[in-house]
Structures are given as C-alpha cells and as structure tokens.
Amino acid sequence: MRKDLKKSLATLLGLAMVVGSMAGCGKSEPVATTDPATDTVTETPAATDTTATETPAATDTAEPAQDMTLVVGYDQFSSKFSPFFATTAYDQDVASMCSVGLLTSDREGNIILKGIEGETVPYNGTDYTYYGIADLEIDQKDDGTVVYDFTMRDDLKFSDGEPITADDVIFSMYVLSDPMYDGSSTFYSLPIKGMADYRSNMGSMVTYLLEAGRDNTDFTYWDEATQTAFWASLDEAGAAFVQEIIDYLVAAGYNSADDTPATCIANWGFDAPEDATTTDVFNIMLEAYDYDLATLSSTESAGTPIETLMADYDTYNKTITVGDSADHIEGIEKTGDYSIRVTMDSFDAVAIYQLGVTVAPLHYYGDPSLYDYDNNKFGFVKGDMSLIKSKTLEPLGAGAYKFVSYENGVVTFEANPNYFKGEPKIKYINFKETQAADKLTGVAQGTFDISDPSMSLEVLGNIKGYNSNGEITGDVLTTSLVDNLGYGYIGISASNVKVGDQKDSEASKSLRKAFATLFACYRDTVINSYYGEMATVIQYPISNTSWAAPKPADDGYRLAYSVDADGNDIYTSDMTDEQKSEAALAAAVSFLKAAGYTYDEASGQFTAAPEGAEMTYEVIIPGGGTGDHPAYGVLTATKEALASVGITLEINDPSDANILWDALDADTADMWAAAWGATVDPDMYQIYHSSNYMAGTTSNHYSITSDELDELIVAARESADQSYRKATYKECLEIILDWAVEVPTYQRQNAVVFSTQRVNMDTVTPDITTFWGWMNDIELLEMN
C-alpha cells in the first residue's frame, strides 16, 4: 500500500548551455522540470555561459546605465542560485545573470574557440561576431588522448572587483569533480586523466558503516564504539520509521491497532516473521534495499525520513577516506596565471560543452587560505561541500549583473560595471514571481516588461487581441517564437511503479506500459487543442531539434506505445478517435493482465493487484492548481479510461510546483508531467545513466538502471562519428520506451513577449534562435 502513502506525501544542468533567460526564447525545461504552465527543471549542468555578443570587449567606452528597472515575469524560484547547485531553470537563470562561462557559443549552438579576439559567424544572411573570455585549442593525439588548452583574458574582474584568474577555473572544476558533489553537473563523468583516482575510496561514513555491517571487526577507518553507537542509533530510528508506517496503515484502515508489525508490514510489501519487532522489520527492509539507506528512506517513508528520525545522523554523515584516493586530478593543470590544460584519456563528444564551466570566484565560494595549487589544495576541503553550499542563496560572479536580493518573490539585480563586454545599459533588473496565467496580462498591463507565457491557442489569440493590428507583434506586444530545445513528457518511476521487487521485470514493464499506452493515445487530440500549430506530438523521448532524433522516414520508426502485450499493432489508419481510445484501453487491459493483475471477465473490472503493485497510483502535474498544462487533458482522459476497468489514477495539480520537485528529489513520485530542456549535444548520461540514480545525484528521476543502456550511452559519447552516434542513440531510445518510464508528448515553440511600449526593441539581440535567447547581449538592452 505504500503508493497510497506516496500520494499523500506528494500532495511535490554551473549552467548548461542556458542560452539566455527562459532558454531558447522560452523556457529552459531538466537539467531538473515542469513545462509550459510552470515549466521544467533543466537538469543540465553548467557547461557554457551564453554571453556571446556582437559587441567588442569591455574596454570600449560605454554610455552610462539607464537608471531604470526592467521587470521580467518569472515562475517560482527554488532559492538555489548557486552556479554549482541550481536545479530549476529559473534558479539557473538567476545564476547565469551573475556568471560567465569559460566558453561561449553561437546562434546554432556551436562553440566559439577564439573568444578573446572574437569569431565572426554568418547566420541567416548576417555576419555576427561572438566574444568570450577565453580561447581554446584542441589537440587529439595519436594515442587517443585529447588535450584542451584554454587561454583566458588577463584583464577580467568579478563584479566585486577581484581579478579572474586560472585559479578560479581550477577551483570551479574541482568543486564539480569532488566525490561528495551532488549537484546536477556531470563534469565528473568526463574521461579526464586521473579523475577516477581522485574520486575513489572517499564517501560518507554512513555508506561505509552500512557496507561493513554491524558485525564488522575491521576498525581501520572508525573505532568499535562508533560502529556500535551507529547501529544502536539506526535501530532506534528504524523502529520509529516502521512504527510511522504502521500508524499510517492503521489510520488508513488497512490494519487494526492490534495487528502485529509483521501483519502490518505485509500490507507495505514486506514479509516478516510473526514475532518480528519493529526493529526486526526495519532490518528486513534495509536488507531488501541492499543496505542503501538513502533509497530506502526516500522510497518507503511514511512521512519522516530515516535521516531525520536518527537524531545523531550528522555525526556519521561525514566524509571519510577508506583507501588510496589521489589528492589531485592529473589531467587538470594550471599552465599559467591565465591558462589551463585539461587532458582526457579518450575522446568524449560532449566534453567541449562540459568543459566550458561557469567560472566561480574562489575568494567567495571557496577559502583562499585553502588554495595552494602546487601543494594540491584547491580552495576547500576535499569531500566537504558545506562552504560552497553556504553561498547558495546569494550568487556572485562576473556576469552582466550583480545579485542584490531575493525578497517577497522578487530577485533584484544591479548592472555590473566590471562586465567584460561593458556595463549594461539598464541599471536594474527584477525577476518577479508570478502565476503562469498572469504572465501575458502582466506584460500587456505594465506589471512586467518581458515574460514567457505558456503558448496555447487562447494565449496566441489574446496576444493578437492586445495589438491594434491583430498580429503577434504590434504596438503593445512584440512576440518572439522559436522551437524549444526540449520537449514535454510524462514520467513514470520504475522504482515506484513496479511488480514485486524487480523494476526491470517484464511484469513491471507491462504495468508501466498499461499507463503509457493510454497516455500516448490521447496526445494528438489534447496537444492539438492546447497548442494548435505551435506544437507537434513526438514519438521518441528526444527533442525534434536534435540531429539524433529519429525521423518518420527512418527504418524502424513507429508510434510510441502503439502495440499490445502480444506485440500486435493496436491502431489502424482509418480509426476514429473513439475507436483509438477503445483500442488503447484494450491494450492497457492486456498489459495489466500480463503484469499479474486479477481481472474479472464478467464485470470487466480488475479486482486485485499483484504483490508490489497497486490499484491506485498518483500523477503530479504542475498546472498551477488550475489544470493549466498541455498534458492535463491527457491525464483526465486516462483517469476516466482506467476507472472504467477498476484502476484509479489520482491527479495532483498543486499550486506550488515545488511539490513536484520535492517529490522527484525524494523519489516518491509515481508519475508526473514535465518537460526536459535539452543541450546542443544529445548526450543521455545525465538523465538515463544508472549512476545518476544509484549515486543519489537525483538527475535520473525515472530510476532506470540498465547495464545495456549504460554501455550504449558511454559508447555514443566516445565516438566522433555522428551517424554511429545517431544509430546508437536510437537503440537507447528503444530501451527507454521498453522500460516505459517516459511518454514523449510534444515539441513546442517557445515564446518571449516584450512590451513594445517600454522595451526598445531595436536593442534586443537580433535573430533569436533555439540556442540564442533574449538574455544574450543583455548589456545592450535599453528601455524606452
């Protein structure tokens, strides 16, 4: 019955090529994710700052800043404004306003290698010159190693006036490489020489105590008293953890107060001897989770995490070294005061994007007294992220603007006079939280100067209605539309929606396919009614803007979730919508039967779920509490269809999108609707690789753990052959669909709406693209 609990609990990418605020001229949907209505978390890590520009360097004389305030309507922030730990797209935008990256890119997402003098690249018939803070030379050796040499400008400053040097880059790279780093960046996964040695044999004492077991007799890394105290404390907390589950089951009517812990826990999916105590039950659960306490806690908690119930948890949750661990990364070298070399053991297709890290100030996020490059000290204690995390609420960097405050839902920025491309024209910018439904009216009525309303047929009509010419650009509003670098999806957790204990079993996959088949069925009608021509339904979990996306003419291309449990096609070309719905429901029934659900043929109803599965599941959709989300209609139609055969789908539409993010972070969400913000390269490591679920980095929300998929993802990364990579990614996509953890829903267009009356449109960066948003060249933006 633990899914019932999870329903009550949930009632819940440095910055990765974030190409301007509300990335790609719309929403930056992750690394880490809601979409249009509240939009997505982009779980992509810090790769490259996109401050490329057509203007010369900051040494040119600039006009005084306008003593005015530009107000941008935003979705809710999560107050993680760190370039290292920001997860939502909106928090990342805050960090990017204050930051610069080591590399930059052009309007097509290509990396600029000569940023100091600038590179001129044609786009749409116009030559644009792009500037950055560094040059990059790449040398691929005959032995397969690859050397990246960075040369930085020597006249750069952070917003507080401190100089930017190679030490700041080294510091930033070491934060992202630390064994205890738990942000969304996967910089640490790059094949940098010595990276594995640096990250090995170091971790939380809790992990190692659990691995050693309560009968351990090797006290090399802790003493016997510590071990005894840990297990005693864990047993006590574990008993309370189980009692909380029992209390829930009794309150919910699944058990009576007189039932034994064993009887109660059977309704939670675990078997225990009849005389088992609550402590015994906890240890049975812990063993079932292979002593992975974090996953046990997040998955099985009835309200309070085990880490909270264990009063002295922090005493044991400290970093220890249990063997040889290198004190530096051989492949990251400081070659001069303003130069860095990174050496990789092998080619990695995404390396060039990952290497363009956000350059964070060592003197602010780290401790200069702990930095001594020659003696392998890098600005913080290895394994201790506390100093860096303590600055999460107040970012500081070298971006176009300085962070001033975050109060009452408003982030305030002030122009940075030290910005390398010149002090911005507008002195103040506010990012102001608002509901999605209020974005367009906010711009039209003067509350905001810029915002990114979720586009729909209704919104499009309203935009035209505000302008006297009846067009999307006119005397009141100016609208920019581009394809979104990302896509909408409905996610299904393999850990929470499964049969028995095996999330990769055919029965578990069949259970998820039952839901996925119905979700997929209703996409065409619902997405068309919401977006019209501004979005298309997609069949694979990848943005159609990617070169790796399968095309209809490709061999093996097929509609997502369009076969039944026997592999037979469920649709024909001449079916009506009603007939398709009936066919999809019949297929869903076949999958539920295959999953082991008990079906009464006479009544056409499912009457019981197999062990580990449920009759009721919850899906969370960030529709602002009003159903304002493109997938909402898909969920309501699926709910109605499932109800007709005895299965309940509960739709949770919280007014606060953080409810969803918290549930995903805690691994308690059964299903959810969101969207991914993609990067230029279609690398899948961050979202689907097993290590990003098992290691607790929280970026693999689907909890898909497939050795075959892992091998394919790594193989694609290591090849420079695009045709091979596309074919390999197609295999990856097929595995993801077979696990039925993701239902791709739509590829949409992003919109940014400007106030024609208050923003000087002649100063907005021209030729906005998927990879080049309005925040690029923000230092040139002026108000009327």
mmCIF file of N, CA and C in Angstrom, residues 140 244 252 265 273 405 507 531 571:
data_model
loop_
_atom_site.group_PDB
_atom_site.id
_atom_site.type_symbol
_atom_site.label_atom_id
_atom_site.label_comp_id
_atom_site.label_asym_id
_atom_site.label_seq_id
_atom_site.Cartn_x
_atom_site.Cartn_y
_atom_site.Cartn_z
ATOM 1 N N GLN A 140 44.081 16.333 -30.616
ATOM 2 C CA GLN A 140 43.795 14.912 -30.440
ATOM 3 C C GLN A 140 45.042 14.114 -30.815
ATOM 4 N N GLU A 244 5.969 4.491 12.197
ATOM 5 C CA GLU A 244 5.260 5.533 11.451
ATOM 6 C C GLU A 244 4.488 4.929 10.284
ATOM 7 N N ALA A 252 -5.240 4.573 7.902
ATOM 8 C CA ALA A 252 -5.860 4.461 6.580
ATOM 9 C C ALA A 252 -6.825 3.281 6.484
ATOM 10 N N ILE A 265 3.194 -4.787 8.130
ATOM 11 C CA ILE A 265 4.189 -4.537 7.084
ATOM 12 C C ILE A 265 3.932 -5.372 5.840
ATOM 13 N N PRO A 273 8.727 -12.420 9.987
ATOM 14 C CA PRO A 273 8.213 -13.429 10.928
ATOM 15 C C PRO A 273 7.149 -12.816 11.828
ATOM 16 N N SER A 405 19.338 40.953 -4.150
ATOM 17 C CA SER A 405 18.499 40.339 -3.116
ATOM 18 C C SER A 405 17.432 39.457 -3.735
ATOM 19 N N ALA A 507 6.944 -8.116 -16.056
ATOM 20 C CA ALA A 507 5.693 -7.755 -15.383
ATOM 21 C C ALA A 507 5.686 -6.271 -15.023
ATOM 22 N N TYR A 531 -2.261 23.609 -28.158
ATOM 23 C CA TYR A 531 -1.236 24.387 -28.865
ATOM 24 C C TYR A 531 -1.579 24.726 -30.310
ATOM 25 N N TYR A 571 -3.547 0.152 -33.551
ATOM 26 C CA TYR A 571 -4.263 1.169 -34.325
ATOM 27 C C TYR A 571 -4.215 0.846 -35.815
#
